[in-house]
Amino acid sequence: MDKAKITIAIIDDHRLFRAGISELLSNQQDIEVVFEADNGVEMQASLKNSQVIPDIVLMDVNMPHMDGYESSRWLKKHYPGIGILALSMLDEEDTITRMLQSGSGGYLLKNANPEDLVTAVREIAYNGSYLNNIVTAKFMRSVKTGNISVPPLSSKELEFLRLCCTPMSYSAIATEMNISVNTLEKHRAAVFRKLDLPSRPGVMLYAIKNGLVKV
């Protein structure tokens, strides 16, 4: 085993897709696939039996027995050093948000270009995050260079930012903050504008990268 290589585990119950991803990554000089599994239960067994702990797990979202959400949470609890890149055909904000909340450092659609997958793996390995399809290009450049600064946010905006990184709905956040939904919408718009981010998943990743919240 070449210690300089990025080691990968692929957790996906679609075996033909998994085989294609494995072949693609194995053809890269700096990447090596160490094991594959159909779901989180098999992943747990493979981790216990594998001689090499992977640097990154490519995680499908919908799997039988133990899905990507539960598998990611388990990984972050028992193997916090392993990076997670979610792979899915689903592009709904709720799905992306839940995977981030579960510990994923990136989210890539399965129909993305092969080059994007290779790039995502390297970004997770070296920078700790990759969210190219969701976060603005401006923010991704900031992540890569480390030139991220937190703009001034009010106490209410900071509270919203923290609660935005939980599984709570916007209406539940408004109740928690003891404000109306209309007032919450004003805080949401202000935070999104100040951070120059288009979506809740992007805001979550920003907060995580800056140490404002932990997952």
Tab-separated table of C-alpha atoms in Angstrom:
chain	number	residue	atom	x	y	z
A	1	MET	CA	0.000	0.000	0.000
A	2	ASP	CA	1.422	3.382	-1.048
A	3	LYS	CA	1.045	5.657	1.988
A	4	ALA	CA	1.192	8.715	-0.273
A	5	LYS	CA	-2.038	7.719	-1.986
A	6	ILE	CA	-5.502	8.880	-1.020
A	7	THR	CA	-7.295	5.763	0.189
A	8	ILE	CA	-10.986	5.401	-0.631
A	9	ALA	CA	-13.939	3.247	0.422
A	10	ILE	CA	-17.067	3.200	-1.733
A	11	ILE	CA	-20.392	2.585	0.016
A	12	ASP	CA	-23.172	2.153	-2.544
A	13	ASP	CA	-25.698	-0.605	-3.183
A	14	HIS	CA	-25.683	-0.018	-6.963
A	15	ARG	CA	-22.877	-2.391	-7.838
A	16	LEU	CA	-22.471	-1.463	-11.505
A	17	PHE	CA	-22.177	2.206	-10.594
A	18	ARG	CA	-19.787	1.327	-7.782
A	19	ALA	CA	-17.628	-0.734	-10.125
A	20	GLY	CA	-17.383	2.155	-12.566
A	21	ILE	CA	-16.394	4.593	-9.824
A	22	SER	CA	-13.847	2.137	-8.482
A	23	GLU	CA	-12.256	1.698	-11.909
A	24	LEU	CA	-12.166	5.455	-12.492
A	25	LEU	CA	-10.488	6.200	-9.192
A	26	SER	CA	-8.100	3.246	-9.349
A	27	ASN	CA	-6.768	4.624	-12.623
A	28	GLN	CA	-5.574	7.743	-10.802
A	29	GLN	CA	-1.954	7.550	-9.680
A	30	ASP	CA	-2.666	9.235	-6.350
A	31	ILE	CA	-5.861	7.369	-5.398
A	32	GLU	CA	-6.446	3.797	-4.226
A	33	VAL	CA	-9.732	2.037	-3.439
A	34	VAL	CA	-9.283	-0.139	-0.349
A	35	PHE	CA	-12.765	-1.644	-0.043
A	36	GLU	CA	-16.382	-1.443	-1.211
A	37	ALA	CA	-19.665	-2.150	0.571
A	38	ASP	CA	-23.390	-2.238	-0.206
A	39	ASN	CA	-24.514	-0.254	2.854
A	40	GLY	CA	-23.502	1.087	6.244
A	41	VAL	CA	-23.750	-2.264	7.987
A	42	GLU	CA	-21.276	-3.814	5.554
A	43	MET	CA	-19.115	-0.689	5.855
A	44	GLN	CA	-18.816	-1.197	9.609
A	45	ALA	CA	-17.711	-4.792	9.138
A	46	SER	CA	-15.239	-3.830	6.420
A	47	LEU	CA	-13.688	-1.125	8.583
A	48	LYS	CA	-13.146	-3.609	11.391
A	49	ASN	CA	-11.519	-6.118	9.049
A	50	SER	CA	-9.606	-3.772	6.752
A	51	GLN	CA	-5.857	-3.377	7.242
A	52	VAL	CA	-6.121	0.190	5.949
A	53	ILE	CA	-8.513	2.833	7.265
A	54	PRO	CA	-9.622	4.904	4.263
A	55	ASP	CA	-8.987	8.630	4.095
A	56	ILE	CA	-12.357	9.196	2.425
A	57	VAL	CA	-15.646	7.344	2.180
A	58	LEU	CA	-17.811	7.896	-0.892
A	59	MET	CA	-21.293	7.591	0.564
A	60	ASP	CA	-24.532	6.893	-1.251
A	61	VAL	CA	-27.578	8.426	0.420
A	62	ASN	CA	-30.337	5.854	-0.121
A	63	MET	CA	-29.230	2.338	0.840
A	64	PRO	CA	-30.968	-0.621	2.500
A	65	HIS	CA	-30.386	-1.562	6.144
A	66	MET	CA	-28.289	1.535	6.977
A	67	ASP	CA	-28.581	4.634	4.789
A	68	GLY	CA	-26.110	7.427	4.136
A	69	TYR	CA	-27.360	9.649	6.948
A	70	GLU	CA	-26.988	7.035	9.659
A	71	SER	CA	-23.754	5.712	8.172
A	72	SER	CA	-22.217	9.189	8.104
A	73	ARG	CA	-23.183	9.897	11.703
A	74	TRP	CA	-21.708	6.570	12.761
A	75	LEU	CA	-18.470	7.339	10.912
A	76	LYS	CA	-18.113	10.765	12.507
A	77	LYS	CA	-18.591	9.239	15.939
A	78	HIS	CA	-16.272	6.237	15.566
A	79	TYR	CA	-13.838	7.381	12.829
A	80	PRO	CA	-13.849	11.210	12.953
A	81	GLY	CA	-10.700	11.425	10.832
A	82	ILE	CA	-12.383	9.919	7.769
A	83	GLY	CA	-13.691	12.442	5.240
A	84	ILE	CA	-17.097	11.844	3.673
A	85	LEU	CA	-18.180	12.705	0.145
A	86	ALA	CA	-21.876	12.117	-0.498
A	87	LEU	CA	-22.820	10.790	-3.946
A	88	SER	CA	-26.470	10.800	-4.969
A	89	MET	CA	-28.920	11.316	-7.810
A	90	LEU	CA	-30.957	13.547	-5.464
A	91	ASP	CA	-30.422	17.296	-5.637
A	92	GLU	CA	-33.100	18.406	-3.168
A	93	GLU	CA	-31.945	20.930	-0.587
A	94	ASP	CA	-33.347	18.841	2.276
A	95	THR	CA	-31.271	15.816	1.246
A	96	ILE	CA	-28.098	17.874	0.885
A	97	THR	CA	-28.721	19.616	4.199
A	98	ARG	CA	-29.270	16.351	6.058
A	99	MET	CA	-26.066	14.861	4.660
A	100	LEU	CA	-24.101	17.922	5.765
A	101	GLN	CA	-25.703	17.719	9.188
A	102	SER	CA	-24.718	14.055	9.323
A	103	GLY	CA	-21.047	14.904	8.761
A	104	SER	CA	-20.480	14.921	5.009
A	105	GLY	CA	-17.815	17.337	3.806
A	106	GLY	CA	-19.162	17.473	0.269
A	107	TYR	CA	-22.025	16.503	-1.995
A	108	LEU	CA	-21.785	15.483	-5.645
A	109	LEU	CA	-24.444	14.266	-8.034
A	110	LYS	CA	-23.843	10.845	-9.531
A	111	ASN	CA	-24.238	12.177	-13.055
A	112	ALA	CA	-21.386	14.666	-12.576
A	113	ASN	CA	-18.396	14.521	-14.911
A	114	PRO	CA	-15.741	11.953	-13.918
A	115	GLU	CA	-13.249	14.811	-13.635
A	116	ASP	CA	-15.473	16.443	-11.021
A	117	LEU	CA	-15.454	13.289	-8.914
A	118	VAL	CA	-11.668	13.070	-8.983
A	119	THR	CA	-11.439	16.749	-8.087
A	120	ALA	CA	-13.944	16.302	-5.252
A	121	VAL	CA	-11.946	13.424	-3.777
A	122	ARG	CA	-8.768	15.479	-3.796
A	123	GLU	CA	-10.522	18.521	-2.335
A	124	ILE	CA	-11.945	16.456	0.528
A	125	ALA	CA	-8.516	14.885	1.120
A	126	TYR	CA	-6.533	18.101	1.177
A	127	ASN	CA	-9.006	20.854	2.070
A	128	GLY	CA	-11.623	18.957	4.048
A	129	SER	CA	-14.624	20.026	1.984
A	130	TYR	CA	-16.131	20.094	-1.499
A	131	LEU	CA	-19.535	21.388	-2.468
A	132	ASN	CA	-19.047	22.609	-6.017
A	133	ASN	CA	-22.624	22.098	-7.227
A	134	ILE	CA	-24.211	24.033	-4.370
A	135	VAL	CA	-21.862	26.673	-3.004
A	136	THR	CA	-21.023	29.689	-5.148
A	137	ALA	CA	-17.772	29.690	-7.113
A	138	LYS	CA	-16.655	32.688	-5.081
A	139	PHE	CA	-17.026	30.765	-1.833
A	140	MET	CA	-15.266	27.691	-3.213
A	141	ARG	CA	-12.272	29.859	-4.132
A	142	SER	CA	-12.236	31.155	-0.572
A	143	VAL	CA	-12.317	27.589	0.792
A	144	LYS	CA	-9.402	26.549	-1.421
A	145	THR	CA	-7.214	29.533	-0.529
A	146	GLY	CA	-8.234	29.783	3.095
A	147	ASN	CA	-9.163	33.454	2.609
A	148	ILE	CA	-12.458	33.275	4.442
A	149	SER	CA	-13.532	36.103	6.718
A	150	VAL	CA	-16.768	36.274	8.647
A	151	PRO	CA	-18.720	39.463	7.840
A	152	PRO	CA	-20.370	41.297	10.734
A	153	LEU	CA	-23.564	39.574	11.807
A	154	SER	CA	-25.991	40.713	14.480
A	155	SER	CA	-26.666	38.531	17.515
A	156	LYS	CA	-29.973	37.435	16.003
A	157	GLU	CA	-28.296	36.625	12.691
A	158	LEU	CA	-25.646	34.561	14.495
A	159	GLU	CA	-28.380	32.720	16.383
A	160	PHE	CA	-30.178	32.034	13.104
A	161	LEU	CA	-26.890	30.813	11.579
A	162	ARG	CA	-26.402	28.360	14.447
A	163	LEU	CA	-29.968	27.044	14.278
A	164	CYS	CA	-29.789	26.865	10.476
A	165	CYS	CA	-27.193	24.118	10.934
A	166	THR	CA	-29.652	21.910	12.844
A	167	PRO	CA	-32.404	19.675	11.411
A	168	MET	CA	-35.021	22.258	12.488
A	169	SER	CA	-37.413	23.680	9.901
A	170	TYR	CA	-37.551	27.435	9.383
A	171	SER	CA	-40.849	27.626	11.265
A	172	ALA	CA	-39.333	25.705	14.178
A	173	ILE	CA	-36.325	28.047	14.156
A	174	ALA	CA	-38.690	31.024	14.352
A	175	THR	CA	-40.391	29.456	17.378
A	176	GLU	CA	-37.027	28.752	19.030
A	177	MET	CA	-35.926	32.348	18.447
A	178	ASN	CA	-39.310	33.639	19.678
A	179	ILE	CA	-39.874	35.660	16.515
A	180	SER	CA	-42.404	35.570	13.688
A	181	VAL	CA	-41.783	33.702	10.453
A	182	ASN	CA	-41.714	37.054	8.640
A	183	THR	CA	-38.981	38.354	10.950
A	184	LEU	CA	-37.071	35.119	10.509
A	185	GLU	CA	-37.250	35.582	6.754
A	186	LYS	CA	-35.610	38.993	7.156
A	187	HIS	CA	-32.765	37.446	9.195
A	188	ARG	CA	-32.427	34.627	6.654
A	189	ALA	CA	-32.226	37.053	3.734
A	190	ALA	CA	-29.684	39.210	5.567
A	191	VAL	CA	-27.435	36.258	6.423
A	192	PHE	CA	-27.572	34.824	2.914
A	193	ARG	CA	-26.819	38.269	1.455
A	194	LYS	CA	-23.933	39.033	3.813
A	195	LEU	CA	-22.334	35.624	3.236
A	196	ASP	CA	-23.017	35.807	-0.524
A	197	LEU	CA	-24.430	32.294	-0.475
A	198	PRO	CA	-27.528	31.025	-2.306
A	199	SER	CA	-28.767	28.185	-0.124
A	200	ARG	CA	-29.043	26.705	3.359
A	201	PRO	CA	-26.460	23.953	2.630
A	202	GLY	CA	-23.975	26.619	1.561
A	203	VAL	CA	-24.569	28.571	4.766
A	204	MET	CA	-24.096	25.390	6.791
A	205	LEU	CA	-20.755	24.616	5.174
A	206	TYR	CA	-19.639	28.211	5.721
A	207	ALA	CA	-20.473	27.998	9.417
A	208	ILE	CA	-18.721	24.644	9.784
A	209	LYS	CA	-15.587	25.827	7.938
A	210	ASN	CA	-15.341	28.914	10.166
A	211	GLY	CA	-15.835	27.016	13.418
A	212	LEU	CA	-19.127	28.760	14.142
A	213	VAL	CA	-20.807	25.407	14.619
A	214	LYS	CA	-19.677	21.799	14.895
A	215	VAL	CA	-21.225	18.626	13.478
